[in-house]
mmCIF file of C-alpha atoms in Angstrom:
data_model
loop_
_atom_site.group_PDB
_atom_site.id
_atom_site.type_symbol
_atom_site.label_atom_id
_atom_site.label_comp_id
_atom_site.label_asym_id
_atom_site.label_seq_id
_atom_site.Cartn_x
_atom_site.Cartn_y
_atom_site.Cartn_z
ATOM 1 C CA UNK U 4 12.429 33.611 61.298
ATOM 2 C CA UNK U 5 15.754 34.263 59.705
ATOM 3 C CA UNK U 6 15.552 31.287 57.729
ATOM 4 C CA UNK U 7 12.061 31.245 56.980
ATOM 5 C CA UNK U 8 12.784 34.595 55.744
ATOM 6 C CA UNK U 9 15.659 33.345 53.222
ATOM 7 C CA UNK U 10 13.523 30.696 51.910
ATOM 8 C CA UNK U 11 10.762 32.653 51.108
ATOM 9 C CA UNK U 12 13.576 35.383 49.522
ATOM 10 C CA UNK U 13 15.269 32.164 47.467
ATOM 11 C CA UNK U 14 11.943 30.609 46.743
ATOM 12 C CA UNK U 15 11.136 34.153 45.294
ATOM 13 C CA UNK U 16 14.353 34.424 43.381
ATOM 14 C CA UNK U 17 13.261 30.900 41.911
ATOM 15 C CA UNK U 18 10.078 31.652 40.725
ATOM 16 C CA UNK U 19 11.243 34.720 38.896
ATOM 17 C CA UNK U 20 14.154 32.832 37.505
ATOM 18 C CA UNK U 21 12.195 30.342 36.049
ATOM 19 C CA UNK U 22 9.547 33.047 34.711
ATOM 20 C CA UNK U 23 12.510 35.079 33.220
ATOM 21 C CA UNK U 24 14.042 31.621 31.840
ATOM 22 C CA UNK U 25 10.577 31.208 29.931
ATOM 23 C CA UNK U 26 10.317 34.501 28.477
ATOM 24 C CA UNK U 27 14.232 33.672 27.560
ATOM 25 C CA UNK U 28 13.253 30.341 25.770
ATOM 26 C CA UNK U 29 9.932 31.832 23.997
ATOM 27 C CA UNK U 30 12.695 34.752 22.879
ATOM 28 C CA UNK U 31 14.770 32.256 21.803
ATOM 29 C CA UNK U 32 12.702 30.296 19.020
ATOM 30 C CA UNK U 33 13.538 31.254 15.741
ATOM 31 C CA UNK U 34 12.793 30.118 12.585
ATOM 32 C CA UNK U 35 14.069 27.315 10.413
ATOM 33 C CA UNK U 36 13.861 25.508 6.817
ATOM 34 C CA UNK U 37 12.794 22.240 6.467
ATOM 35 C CA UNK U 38 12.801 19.614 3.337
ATOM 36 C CA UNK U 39 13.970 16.574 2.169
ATOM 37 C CA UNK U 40 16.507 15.498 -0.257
ATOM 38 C CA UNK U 41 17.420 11.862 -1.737
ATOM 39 C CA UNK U 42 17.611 8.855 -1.172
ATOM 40 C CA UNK U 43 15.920 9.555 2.163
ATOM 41 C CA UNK U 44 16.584 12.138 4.421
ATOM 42 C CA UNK U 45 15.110 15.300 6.247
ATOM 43 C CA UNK U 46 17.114 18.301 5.856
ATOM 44 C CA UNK U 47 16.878 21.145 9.101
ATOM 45 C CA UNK U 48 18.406 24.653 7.540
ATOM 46 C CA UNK U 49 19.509 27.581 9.723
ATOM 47 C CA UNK U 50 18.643 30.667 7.319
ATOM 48 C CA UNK U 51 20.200 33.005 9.383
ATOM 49 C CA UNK U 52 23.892 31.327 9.839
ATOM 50 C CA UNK U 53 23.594 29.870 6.159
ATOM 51 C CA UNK U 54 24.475 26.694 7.085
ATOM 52 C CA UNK U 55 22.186 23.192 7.571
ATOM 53 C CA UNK U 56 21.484 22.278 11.232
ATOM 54 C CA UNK U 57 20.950 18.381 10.781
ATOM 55 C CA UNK U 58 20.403 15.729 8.198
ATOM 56 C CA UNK U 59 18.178 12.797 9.288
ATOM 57 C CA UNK U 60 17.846 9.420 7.563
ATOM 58 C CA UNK U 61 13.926 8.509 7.181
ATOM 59 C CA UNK U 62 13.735 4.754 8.285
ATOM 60 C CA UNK U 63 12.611 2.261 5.719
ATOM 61 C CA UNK U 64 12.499 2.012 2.359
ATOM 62 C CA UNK U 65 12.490 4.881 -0.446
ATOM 63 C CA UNK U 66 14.668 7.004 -3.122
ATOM 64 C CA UNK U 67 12.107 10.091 -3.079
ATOM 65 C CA UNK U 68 11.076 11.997 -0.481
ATOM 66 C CA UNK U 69 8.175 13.890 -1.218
ATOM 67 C CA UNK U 70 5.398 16.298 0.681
ATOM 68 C CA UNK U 71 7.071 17.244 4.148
ATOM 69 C CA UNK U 72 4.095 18.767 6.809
ATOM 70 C CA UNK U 73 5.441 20.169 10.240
ATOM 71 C CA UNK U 74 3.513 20.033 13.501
ATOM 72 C CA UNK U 75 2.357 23.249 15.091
ATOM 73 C CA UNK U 76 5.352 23.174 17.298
ATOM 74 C CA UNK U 77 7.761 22.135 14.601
ATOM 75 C CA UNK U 78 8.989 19.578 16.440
ATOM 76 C CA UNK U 79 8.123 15.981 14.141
ATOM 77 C CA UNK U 80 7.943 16.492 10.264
ATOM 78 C CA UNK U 81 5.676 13.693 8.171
ATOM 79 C CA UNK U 82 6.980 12.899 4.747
ATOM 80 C CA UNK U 83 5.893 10.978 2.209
ATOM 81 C CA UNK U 84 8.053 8.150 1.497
ATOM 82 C CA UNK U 85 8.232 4.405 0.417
ATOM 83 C CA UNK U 86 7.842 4.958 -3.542
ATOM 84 C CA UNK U 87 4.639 6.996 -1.995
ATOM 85 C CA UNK U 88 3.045 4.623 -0.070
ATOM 86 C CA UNK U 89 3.803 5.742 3.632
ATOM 87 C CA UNK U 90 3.756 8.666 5.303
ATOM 88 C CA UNK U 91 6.479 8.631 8.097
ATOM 89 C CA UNK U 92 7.021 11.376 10.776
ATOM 90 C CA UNK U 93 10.488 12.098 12.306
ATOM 91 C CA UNK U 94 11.612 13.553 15.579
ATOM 92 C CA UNK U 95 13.465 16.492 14.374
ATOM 93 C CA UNK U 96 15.554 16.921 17.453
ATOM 94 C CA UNK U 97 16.399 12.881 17.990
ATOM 95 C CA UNK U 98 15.836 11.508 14.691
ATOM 96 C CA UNK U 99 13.301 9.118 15.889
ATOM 97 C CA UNK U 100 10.772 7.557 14.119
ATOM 98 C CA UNK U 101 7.201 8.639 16.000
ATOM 99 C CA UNK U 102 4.835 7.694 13.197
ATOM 100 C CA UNK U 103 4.192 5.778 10.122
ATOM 101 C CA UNK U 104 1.536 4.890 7.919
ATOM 102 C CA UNK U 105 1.513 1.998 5.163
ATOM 103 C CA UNK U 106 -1.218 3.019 2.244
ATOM 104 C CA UNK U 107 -1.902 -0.322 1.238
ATOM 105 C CA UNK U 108 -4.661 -2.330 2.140
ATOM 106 C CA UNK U 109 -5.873 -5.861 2.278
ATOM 107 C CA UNK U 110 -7.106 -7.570 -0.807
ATOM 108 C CA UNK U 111 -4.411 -6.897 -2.955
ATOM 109 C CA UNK U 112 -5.479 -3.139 -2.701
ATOM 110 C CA UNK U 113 -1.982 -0.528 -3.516
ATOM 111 C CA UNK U 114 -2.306 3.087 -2.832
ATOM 112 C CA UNK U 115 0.012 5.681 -4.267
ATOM 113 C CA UNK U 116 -0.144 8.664 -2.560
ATOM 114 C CA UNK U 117 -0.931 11.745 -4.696
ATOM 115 C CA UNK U 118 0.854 14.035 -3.266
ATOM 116 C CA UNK U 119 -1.967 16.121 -1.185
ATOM 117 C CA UNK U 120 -1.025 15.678 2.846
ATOM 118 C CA UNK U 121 -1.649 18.437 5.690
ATOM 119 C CA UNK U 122 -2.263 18.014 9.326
ATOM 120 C CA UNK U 123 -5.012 19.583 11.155
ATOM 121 C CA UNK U 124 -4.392 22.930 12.494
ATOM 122 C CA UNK U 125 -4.525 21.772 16.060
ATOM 123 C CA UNK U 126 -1.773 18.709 15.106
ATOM 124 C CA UNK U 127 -4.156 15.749 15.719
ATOM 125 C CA UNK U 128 -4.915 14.877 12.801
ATOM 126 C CA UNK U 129 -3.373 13.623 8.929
ATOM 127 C CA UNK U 130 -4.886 13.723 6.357
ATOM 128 C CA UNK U 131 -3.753 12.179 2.899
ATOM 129 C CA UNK U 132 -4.979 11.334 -0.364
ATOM 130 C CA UNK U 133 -4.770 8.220 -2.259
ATOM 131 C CA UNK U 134 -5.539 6.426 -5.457
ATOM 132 C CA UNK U 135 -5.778 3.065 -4.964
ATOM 133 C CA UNK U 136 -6.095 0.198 -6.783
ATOM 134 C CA UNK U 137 -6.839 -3.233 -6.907
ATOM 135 C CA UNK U 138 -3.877 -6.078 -8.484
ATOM 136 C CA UNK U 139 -5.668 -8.692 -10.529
ATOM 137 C CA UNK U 140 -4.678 -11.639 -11.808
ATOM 138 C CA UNK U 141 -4.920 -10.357 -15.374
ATOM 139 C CA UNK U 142 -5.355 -6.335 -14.710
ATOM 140 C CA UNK U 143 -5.123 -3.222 -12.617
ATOM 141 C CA UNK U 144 -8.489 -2.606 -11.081
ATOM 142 C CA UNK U 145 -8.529 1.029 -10.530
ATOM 143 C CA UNK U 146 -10.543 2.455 -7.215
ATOM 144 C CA UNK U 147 -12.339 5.445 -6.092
ATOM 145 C CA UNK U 148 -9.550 8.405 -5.040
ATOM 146 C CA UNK U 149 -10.326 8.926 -1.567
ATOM 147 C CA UNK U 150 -8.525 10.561 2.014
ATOM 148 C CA UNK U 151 -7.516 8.449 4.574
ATOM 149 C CA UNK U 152 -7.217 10.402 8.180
ATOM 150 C CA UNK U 153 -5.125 9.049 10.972
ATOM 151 C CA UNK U 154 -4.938 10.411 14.370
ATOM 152 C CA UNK U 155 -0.933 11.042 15.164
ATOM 153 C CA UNK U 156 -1.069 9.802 18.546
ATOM 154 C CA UNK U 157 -1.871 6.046 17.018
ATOM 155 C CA UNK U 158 2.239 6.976 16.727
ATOM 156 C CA UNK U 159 4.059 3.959 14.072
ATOM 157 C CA UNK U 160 1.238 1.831 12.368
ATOM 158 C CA UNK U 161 -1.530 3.927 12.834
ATOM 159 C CA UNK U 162 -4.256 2.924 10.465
ATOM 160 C CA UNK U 163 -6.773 5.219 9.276
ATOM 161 C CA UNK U 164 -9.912 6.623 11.660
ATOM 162 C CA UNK U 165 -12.202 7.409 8.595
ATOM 163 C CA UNK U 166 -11.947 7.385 5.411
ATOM 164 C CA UNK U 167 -13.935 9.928 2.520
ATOM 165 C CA UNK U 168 -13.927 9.734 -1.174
ATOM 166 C CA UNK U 169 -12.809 12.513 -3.228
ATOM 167 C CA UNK U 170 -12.342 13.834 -6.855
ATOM 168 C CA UNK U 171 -9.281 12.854 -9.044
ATOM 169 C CA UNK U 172 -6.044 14.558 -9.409
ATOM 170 C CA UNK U 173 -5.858 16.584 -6.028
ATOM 171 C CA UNK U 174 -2.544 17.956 -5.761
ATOM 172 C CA UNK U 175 -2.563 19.825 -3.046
ATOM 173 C CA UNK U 176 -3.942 20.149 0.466
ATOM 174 C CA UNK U 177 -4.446 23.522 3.195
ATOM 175 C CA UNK U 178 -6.064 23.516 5.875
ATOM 176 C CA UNK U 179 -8.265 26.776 6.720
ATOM 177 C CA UNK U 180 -7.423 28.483 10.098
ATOM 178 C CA UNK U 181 -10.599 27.423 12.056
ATOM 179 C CA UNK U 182 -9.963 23.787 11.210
ATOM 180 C CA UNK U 183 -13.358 23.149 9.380
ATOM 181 C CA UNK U 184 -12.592 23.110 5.825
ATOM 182 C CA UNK U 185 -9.911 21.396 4.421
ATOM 183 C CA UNK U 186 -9.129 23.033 0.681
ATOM 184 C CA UNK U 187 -8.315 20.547 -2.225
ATOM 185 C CA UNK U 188 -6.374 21.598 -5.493
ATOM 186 C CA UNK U 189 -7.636 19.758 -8.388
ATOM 187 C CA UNK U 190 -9.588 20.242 -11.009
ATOM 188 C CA UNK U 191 -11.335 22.921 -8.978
ATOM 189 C CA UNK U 192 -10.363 23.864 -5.804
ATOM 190 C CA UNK U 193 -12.692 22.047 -3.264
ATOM 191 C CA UNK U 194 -13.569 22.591 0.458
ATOM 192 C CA UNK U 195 -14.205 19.899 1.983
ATOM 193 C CA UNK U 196 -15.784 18.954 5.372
ATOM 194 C CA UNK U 197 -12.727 17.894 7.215
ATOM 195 C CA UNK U 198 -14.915 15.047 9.747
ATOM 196 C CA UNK U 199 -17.482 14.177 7.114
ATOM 197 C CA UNK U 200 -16.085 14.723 3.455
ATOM 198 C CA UNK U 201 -18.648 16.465 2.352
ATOM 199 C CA UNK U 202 -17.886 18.992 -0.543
ATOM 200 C CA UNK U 203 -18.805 22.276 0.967
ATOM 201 C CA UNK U 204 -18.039 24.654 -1.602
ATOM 202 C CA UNK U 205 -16.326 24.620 -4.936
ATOM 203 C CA UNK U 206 -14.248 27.360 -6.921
ATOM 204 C CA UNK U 207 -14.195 26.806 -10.316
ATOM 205 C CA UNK U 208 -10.820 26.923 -12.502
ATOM 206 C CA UNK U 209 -11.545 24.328 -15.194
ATOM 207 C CA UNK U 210 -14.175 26.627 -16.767
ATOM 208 C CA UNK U 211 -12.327 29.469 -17.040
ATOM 209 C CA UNK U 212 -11.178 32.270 -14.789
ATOM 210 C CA UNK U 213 -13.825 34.542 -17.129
ATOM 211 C CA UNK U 214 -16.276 33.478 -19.743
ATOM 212 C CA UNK U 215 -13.646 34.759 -22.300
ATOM 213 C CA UNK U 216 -10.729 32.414 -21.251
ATOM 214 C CA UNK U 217 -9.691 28.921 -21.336
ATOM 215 C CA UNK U 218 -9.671 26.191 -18.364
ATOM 216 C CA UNK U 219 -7.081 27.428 -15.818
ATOM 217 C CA UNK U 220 -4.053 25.076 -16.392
ATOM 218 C CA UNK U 221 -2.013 24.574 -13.257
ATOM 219 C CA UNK U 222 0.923 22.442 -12.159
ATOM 220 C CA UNK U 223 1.477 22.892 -8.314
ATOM 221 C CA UNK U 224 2.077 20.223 -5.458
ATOM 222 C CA UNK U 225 4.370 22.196 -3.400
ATOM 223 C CA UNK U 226 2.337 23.561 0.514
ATOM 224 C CA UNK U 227 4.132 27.002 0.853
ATOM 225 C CA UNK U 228 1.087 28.677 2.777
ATOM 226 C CA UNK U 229 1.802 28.825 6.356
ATOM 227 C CA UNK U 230 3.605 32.256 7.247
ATOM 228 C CA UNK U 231 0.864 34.685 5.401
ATOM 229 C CA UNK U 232 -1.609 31.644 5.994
ATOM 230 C CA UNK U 233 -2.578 32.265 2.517
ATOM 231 C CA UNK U 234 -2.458 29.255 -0.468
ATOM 232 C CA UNK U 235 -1.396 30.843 -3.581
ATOM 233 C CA UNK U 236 -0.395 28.916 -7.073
ATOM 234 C CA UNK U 237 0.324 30.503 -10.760
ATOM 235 C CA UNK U 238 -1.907 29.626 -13.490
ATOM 236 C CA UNK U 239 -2.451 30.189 -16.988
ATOM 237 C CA UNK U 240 -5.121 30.234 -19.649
ATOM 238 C CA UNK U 241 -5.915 31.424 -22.881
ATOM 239 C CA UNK U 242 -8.057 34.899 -24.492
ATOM 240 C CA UNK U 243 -10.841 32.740 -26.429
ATOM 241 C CA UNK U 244 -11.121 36.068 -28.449
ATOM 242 C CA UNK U 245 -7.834 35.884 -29.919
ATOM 243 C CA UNK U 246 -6.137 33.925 -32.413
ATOM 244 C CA UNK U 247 -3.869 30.959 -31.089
ATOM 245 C CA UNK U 248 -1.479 32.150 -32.904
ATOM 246 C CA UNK U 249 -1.599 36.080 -31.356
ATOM 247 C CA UNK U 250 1.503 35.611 -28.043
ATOM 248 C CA UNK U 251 -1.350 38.126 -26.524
ATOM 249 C CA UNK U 252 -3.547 35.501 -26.208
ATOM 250 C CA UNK U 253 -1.396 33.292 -23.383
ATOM 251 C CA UNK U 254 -2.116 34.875 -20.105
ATOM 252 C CA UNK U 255 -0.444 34.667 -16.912
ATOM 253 C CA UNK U 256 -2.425 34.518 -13.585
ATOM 254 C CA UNK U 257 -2.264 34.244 -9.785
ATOM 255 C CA UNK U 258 -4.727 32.322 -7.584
ATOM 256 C CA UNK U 259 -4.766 33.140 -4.019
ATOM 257 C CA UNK U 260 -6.839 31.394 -1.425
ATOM 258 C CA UNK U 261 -6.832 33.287 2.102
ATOM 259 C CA UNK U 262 -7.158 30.368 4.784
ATOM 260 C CA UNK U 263 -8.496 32.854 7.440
ATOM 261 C CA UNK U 264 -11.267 34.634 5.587
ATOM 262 C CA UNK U 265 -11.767 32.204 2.808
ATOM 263 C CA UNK U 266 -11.576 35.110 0.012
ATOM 264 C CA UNK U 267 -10.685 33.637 -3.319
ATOM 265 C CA UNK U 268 -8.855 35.463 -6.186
ATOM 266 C CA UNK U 269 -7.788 34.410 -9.829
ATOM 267 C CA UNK U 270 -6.136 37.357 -11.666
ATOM 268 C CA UNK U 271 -4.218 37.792 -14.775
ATOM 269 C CA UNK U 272 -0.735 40.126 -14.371
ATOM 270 C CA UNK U 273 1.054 39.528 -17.085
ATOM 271 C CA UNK U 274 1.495 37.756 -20.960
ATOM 272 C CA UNK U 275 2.828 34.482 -20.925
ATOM 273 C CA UNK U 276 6.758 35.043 -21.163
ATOM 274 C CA UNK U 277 7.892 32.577 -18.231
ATOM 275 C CA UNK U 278 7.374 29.434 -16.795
ATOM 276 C CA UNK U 279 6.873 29.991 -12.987
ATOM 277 C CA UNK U 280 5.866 26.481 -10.417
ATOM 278 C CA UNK U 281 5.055 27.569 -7.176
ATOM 279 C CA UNK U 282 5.079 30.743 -5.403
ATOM 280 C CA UNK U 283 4.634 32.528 -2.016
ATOM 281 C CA UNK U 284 2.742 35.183 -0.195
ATOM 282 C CA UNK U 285 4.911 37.685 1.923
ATOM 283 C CA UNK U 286 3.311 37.585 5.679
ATOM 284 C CA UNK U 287 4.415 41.276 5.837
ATOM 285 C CA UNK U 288 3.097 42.781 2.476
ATOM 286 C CA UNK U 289 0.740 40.527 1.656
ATOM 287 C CA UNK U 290 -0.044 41.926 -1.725
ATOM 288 C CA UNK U 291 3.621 40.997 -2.804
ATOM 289 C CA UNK U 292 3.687 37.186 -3.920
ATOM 290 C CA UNK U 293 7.176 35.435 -5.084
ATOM 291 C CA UNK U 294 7.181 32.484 -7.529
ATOM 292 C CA UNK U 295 9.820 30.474 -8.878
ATOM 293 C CA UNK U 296 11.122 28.258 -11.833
ATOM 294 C CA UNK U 297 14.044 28.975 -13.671
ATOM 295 C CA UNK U 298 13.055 32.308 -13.163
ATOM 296 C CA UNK U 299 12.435 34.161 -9.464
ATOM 297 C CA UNK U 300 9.266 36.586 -9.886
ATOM 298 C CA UNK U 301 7.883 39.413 -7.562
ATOM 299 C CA UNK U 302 4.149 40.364 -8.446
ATOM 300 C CA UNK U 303 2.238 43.072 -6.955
ATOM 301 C CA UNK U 304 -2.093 41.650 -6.526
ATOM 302 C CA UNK U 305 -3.055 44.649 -5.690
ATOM 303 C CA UNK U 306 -2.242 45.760 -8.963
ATOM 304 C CA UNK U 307 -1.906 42.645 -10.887
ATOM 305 C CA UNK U 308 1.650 43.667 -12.490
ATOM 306 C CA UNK U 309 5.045 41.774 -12.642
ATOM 307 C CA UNK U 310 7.127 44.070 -10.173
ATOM 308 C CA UNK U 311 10.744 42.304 -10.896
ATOM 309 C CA UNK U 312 12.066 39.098 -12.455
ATOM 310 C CA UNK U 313 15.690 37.640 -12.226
ATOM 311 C CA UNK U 314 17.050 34.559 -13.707
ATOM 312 C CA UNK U 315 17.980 31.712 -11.493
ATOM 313 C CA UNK U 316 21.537 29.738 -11.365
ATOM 314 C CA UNK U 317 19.543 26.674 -12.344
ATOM 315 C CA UNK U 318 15.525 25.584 -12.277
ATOM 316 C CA UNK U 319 14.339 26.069 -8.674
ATOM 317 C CA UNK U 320 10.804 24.004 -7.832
ATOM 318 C CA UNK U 321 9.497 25.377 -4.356
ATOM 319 C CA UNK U 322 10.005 28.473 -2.702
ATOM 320 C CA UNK U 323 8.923 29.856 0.582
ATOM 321 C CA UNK U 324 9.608 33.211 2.496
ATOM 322 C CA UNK U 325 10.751 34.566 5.949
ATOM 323 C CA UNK U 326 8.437 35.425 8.540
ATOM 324 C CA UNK U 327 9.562 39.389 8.592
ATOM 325 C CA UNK U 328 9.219 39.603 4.601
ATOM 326 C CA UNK U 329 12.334 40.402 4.090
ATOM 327 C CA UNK U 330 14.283 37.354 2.279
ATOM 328 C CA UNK U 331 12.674 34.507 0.026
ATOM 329 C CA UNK U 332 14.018 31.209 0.141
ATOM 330 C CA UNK U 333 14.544 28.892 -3.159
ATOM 331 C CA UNK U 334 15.135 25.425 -3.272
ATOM 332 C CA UNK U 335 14.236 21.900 -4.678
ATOM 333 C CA UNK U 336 15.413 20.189 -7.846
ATOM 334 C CA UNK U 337 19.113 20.153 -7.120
ATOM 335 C CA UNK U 338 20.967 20.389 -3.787
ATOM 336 C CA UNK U 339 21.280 23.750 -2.455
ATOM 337 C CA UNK U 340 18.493 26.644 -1.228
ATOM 338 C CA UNK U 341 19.310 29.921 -2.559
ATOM 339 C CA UNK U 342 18.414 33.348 -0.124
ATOM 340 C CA UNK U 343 17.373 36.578 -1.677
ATOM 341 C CA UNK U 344 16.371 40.089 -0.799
ATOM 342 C CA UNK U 345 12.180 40.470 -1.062
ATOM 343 C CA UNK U 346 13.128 44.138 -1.946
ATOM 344 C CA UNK U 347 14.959 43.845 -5.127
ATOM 345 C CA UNK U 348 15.477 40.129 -5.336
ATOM 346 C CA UNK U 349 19.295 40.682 -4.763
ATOM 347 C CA UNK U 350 21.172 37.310 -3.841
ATOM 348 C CA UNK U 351 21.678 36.832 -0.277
ATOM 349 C CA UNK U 352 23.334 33.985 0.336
ATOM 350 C CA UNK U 353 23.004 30.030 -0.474
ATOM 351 C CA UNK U 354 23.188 26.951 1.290
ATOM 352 C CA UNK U 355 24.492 23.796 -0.131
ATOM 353 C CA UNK U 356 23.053 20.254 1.534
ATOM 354 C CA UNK U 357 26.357 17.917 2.749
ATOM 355 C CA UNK U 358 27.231 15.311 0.063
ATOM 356 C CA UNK U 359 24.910 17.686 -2.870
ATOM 357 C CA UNK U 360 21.483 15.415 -2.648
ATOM 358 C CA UNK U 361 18.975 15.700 -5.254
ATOM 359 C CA UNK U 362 15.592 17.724 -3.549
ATOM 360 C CA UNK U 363 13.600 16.644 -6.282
ATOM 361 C CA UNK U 364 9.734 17.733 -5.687
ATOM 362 C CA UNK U 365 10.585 18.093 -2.160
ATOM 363 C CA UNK U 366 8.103 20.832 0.037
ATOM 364 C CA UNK U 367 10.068 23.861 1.072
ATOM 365 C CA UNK U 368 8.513 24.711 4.639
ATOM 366 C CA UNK U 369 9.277 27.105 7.497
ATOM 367 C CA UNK U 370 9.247 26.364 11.502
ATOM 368 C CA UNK U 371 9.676 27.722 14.589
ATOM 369 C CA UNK U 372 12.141 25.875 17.130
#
């Protein structure tokens, strides 16, 4: 009985162990950077010690790493790579390559990839869009734009499960939250059925943000969306009333996109006076949006005001923020991500990639590990 007794006591102590060790581990993830930097690597950033983690080569071929997705459980990141025909994912904690893609096709068909990627939100599926064309003896046939989806587990050389065409010059992809609309920046912003490719709804930007203003202009490729789950890019247009040559006239804008409710919003805060790329909404305040260029910007949407601007040590492309609110992160273009306070945009700190590679266009994203 004595013995029984202990192993039931042990087998006890075991259980509990293991349940503590669980709620030790799930304590334990915290959050991380990740990008990509040239010729071909994956960067893995540690924003609390201020330091990088790990560097991983990309296999194969390319100078230019572009669009870098995360799985759900921020274990694998896909990039765009190979001169933009492949998307390969990486093994963040061996470095192993667990998928790739080749774009081109049969027939002397080439496919650049353009830069909209995203996975689905349960981590089955990729999605990426492509303009292909066709190489001719004498000339470039040029094809339908269209998105290729591949199911992740087909693992290295998965070839695409469907295929649906789709308008030119998408730039960006998001998911919504329920998984049945995938959102397409282009000329308008598109939602599209995510099995069939149907265009499900459309919000307009070409024809104006108001009858009174000019086609939206926007330049945005960078996916920034997933701590407030919200897609936000800067725009800008023109007052149709005024003269072109009134500085009144060149307006300012945000465009949000909430990927849980679906609410869209294009508002004006401020005159042109800055160039700003990409931008951010805070997950804790989420009426405070950040956007960088050369420029870092906080702007209030609930009143549709610039709350703070502060100039940059050099031109910054993607930004994304901190899951508590508290500290933005900068980075692309050169080869270091600068930290700053989302209260007064005070520097923080910086982090400088080993051996100073060139980010370029590079995505900006945050994980939990």
């Amino acid at each position: 009985m004595k013995a029984i007794r202990s192993a039931l006591l042990a087998a006890a102590a075991g259980l509990a162990l293991a349940a503590g060790g669980g709620a030790v581990a799930e304590a334990a993830a915290k959050e991380y950077l990740l990008t990509a930097a040239k010729p071909n690597k994956v960067v893995l950033i540690d924003p609390a010690a201020r330091a990088v983690e790990k560097v991983i080569d990309i296999p194969g071929p390319g100078v230019a790493p572009w669009t870098v997705i995360p799985s759900p459980d921020g274990r694998i990141a896909y990039v765009v790579t190979a001169h933009n025909e492949a998307v390969v994912g990486v093994d963040l904690d061996t470095g192993a390559e667990v998928f790739r893609t080749d774009m081109n096709e049969p027939e002397n068909v080439r496919s650049k990839i353009m830069p909209a990627v995203e996975l689905s939100r349960d981590g089955t599926e990729l999605f990426v869009y492509v303009s292909p064309m066709r190489e001719l003896p004498g000339e470039y046939q040029v094809l339908d734009t269209k998105v290729k989806v591949f199911a992740v587990a087909d693992g290295v050389g998965a070839k695409p499960v469907r295929e649906f065409t789709a308008p030119r010059r998408i730039a960006v992809f998001a998911m919504a939250a329920d998984d049945q609309t995938l959102w397409g920046l282009g000329w308008d912003l598109y939602g599209f059925d995510p099995k069939t490719g149907e265009i499900k709804q459309t919000h307009k930007i070409t024809s104006g943000p108001a009858p009174d203003r000019a086609p939206a202009d926007i330049l945005d490729f960078w996916p920034q969306f997933e701590q407030a789950d919200v897609f936000s890019t800067p725009y800008y247009t023109v007052d149709t009333t005024k003269s072109l040559e009134d500085p009144t006239a060149y307006k300012t804008g945000m465009l949000t996109l909430d990927l849980k409710t679906g609410e869209f919003v294009m508002n004006e805060f401020e005159e042109t006076v800055a160039v700003i790329f990409s931008s951010v909404v805070s997950p804790a305040r989420r009426n405070e949006v950040f956007s960088t260029y050369t420029q870092l910007s906080k702007i209030d949407t609930a009143t549709d005001t610039l709350v703070n601007r502060i100039d940059l040590p050099h031109t910054y492309y993607s930004i994304n923020i901190s899951g508590d609110g508290e500290e933005v992160y900068v980075a692309g273009t050169m080869c270091d991500i600068g930290i700053y306070s989302t209260a007064d945009l005070s520097p923080r700190g910086r982090v400088e990639i080993p051996g100073c590679p060139d980010m370029g266009v590079s995505s900006l994203r945050v994980i939990e590990r």
